[in-house]
């Protein structure tokens, strides 16, 4: 087998269980693929190939009929998720040398399920960005066009899966950071309901918005990963004690009778025609299978972006206060304690992170709290109500993911507002806390387009069912970039 | 010089005595531990760490609120208070701001004059303690995070306090209550209880408060009183000189006996409070709050009143016996045991307060040590020996001290050392005759009408019997012998 690196998680599971494939062979194949394409894509910050091979050998030696659901399956993890003994940088110079002494809950759960880590994936610094260009380490390229960005902030997670360097990966999504890169790289990605997946060990950006979720090339694989990472965690006070559905069993292929709402507000002015066309065609595919499609309105959509850019930076300004070089990470030498702290923060945070810290600090400062933070929270409530009202009538909402396909490296880096607008269709979902799935649904200008499916809180099962049904009817998800 | 009115409010920080820290399972018992040995991912605020509320700490804080006559709010929220300082590993402190756990309570203090005053409690909220920064001689700074994340209650009084004495009494009363209900160790030296005081002065007749000065980190009752007395005089002097009191934070310099302005940047902050997104609002049911109320023990003031009325103790004695709960419990247990052998509550109170407290003071030991030094059974045995006339009061005092020091049962001490009171008339009658024979001059004085001279003869009899003579009997026998010889 020369193309082991193209195996999905589900296919690899079958082969591993049947004994026709060893975890060592699979890991070796993926590392060979990484060696071949990573110099051009640059999805990883830290590769742990040796460790992965050793774990694969151990997995092969310990395989039993009742081994964990991901036994011996190599994956990769966004570098904002803590891994015990493996450097975790958040794409920032301020954490260049930080090696966590503990595993995030999702990492513990993946390990318990038998998964192997290939390494840590590049992202925008502290997950702040939509292009993976704000990483302090390097730019990650879109495997479909190396002149273009993979999206962000989880650009490394999307690019690694799209470039067949890993069958699946973990990313995080605060305002679209899983879904937008999934769309731009032509892979599947799920942002779970807020509280569905533990955030313990996720280096926080916007604590009330952050969720960890999976990337893969099929919805079936997303279901397999979700089954492992979802569930209540007593170490995360915001994780919900809601039972986890059997996601794989939910993949019935059936959409008949499903009510799909299409919000007019998401087809924004200036949207790329090819994106709108691919999105509407995807919805038509579901309608043809017996789903009922209705137009609907989410009237407060236009206020999501300004509300998000107050709430997320406000939370970030406090979350990032701990990075002072005193306890971990590099420290810039200075005249005094305060001098060292100021120099470390001033020099080692990148410009986008500094911008958001200042935005958030301003929004929370005395005399401005009511006008900004409090008002933004009120807007958030209105946005939540939009979704509550919509879900009284429909089961799923279908919308575009990003107004455009992948843009050129450097195109928006100097224009924060243009960059922020890239997430205009994904931000409201985080503010509402609802789950959202992206699946590839075609191409525009030769670049991938993703369909966004939004569900009721904790109803990931329905999203996965619809996404899987769509992938049974289409082959967009089976197309690979020529690298 | 016009008369001035001072207005004082206290902010008391009290550590909550839980086994683990406020937001994770890390051990909170750091006293005597090597630096940075009681730390965890959460208490170090490492990237990715999340806080989870310690349910026991909430129970204790609610119990404290109830003991301070507060309302326990069914909904309260945690907030982030941002300020940069290396002892605060997250760069913000998790605290409560506009929706605290408890609000609107009061305590009653009793002044030296005997008058009582009610001091309002504005709020009690829960937060986390910080680490400790140590500045070394070589100019470097060291940080110990053992204390980081220890649960802390902040208790804020209303500005109802008028004098430094009332401030000290308020601090003492709050300490007494918190220690009484078992939520705080009461150890001021170790920082388990700390006090900040806000004070302003204004000329009598002026309605508006003067500028408020905050005195930080006062860690003894005496210093609270002295720091406020100094600060009030300082502010009055500023006003008298035609100056303006600046609103500021000052520290208490115990060596100079002065408050000193603190220009450090650590106190000049916009804290940028906002609701802590990692902790959902804390919602407590009415049943839960009722269960806490049911757990509340009889509080010191109620117990003092009951001691006065139920045991016929003086207000002073009742006060001393209810300063600490173990002493009050000990007293009641001793009363029960003493009454069984014919002793009275007053007997017990006298032994505890006169002999017990005196010896503790001499040995430089805390009052609660009496419980171990003189177990209830021993005190009851002693009272029994006296009640039965087996030993007299003077011998009993010696036995109390011997038992206090050795831990031996008083009955055994009396038996072993042959201290039993001599109530044998025949034996004592011969001693009486000897004493009369040996003291002709005193006997003559007695017979000459100076009946008080008999005291001397009784003393001689006690001496001859190494204090074991029953003094009452000795006197009777002397009187009888003197009358017979006449």
Coordinates of N, CA, C and O in Angstrom, one line a residue, chain B residues 10 53 379 396:
Chain B
X10 N -14.3 48.7 58.2 CA -13.3 47.7 58.1 C -13.5 46.7 56.9 O -14.7 46.4 56.5
X53 N -15.3 25.7 41.4 CA -15.6 26.2 42.8 C -15.5 25.1 43.8 O -16.1 24.0 43.6
X379 N -11.2 18.1 86.7 CA -11.8 19.2 87.4 C -13.0 18.8 88.3 O -13.1 19.2 89.5
X396 N -6.6 22.1 97.8 CA -7.2 22.0 96.4 C -6.5 22.8 95.4 O -6.3 22.4 94.3

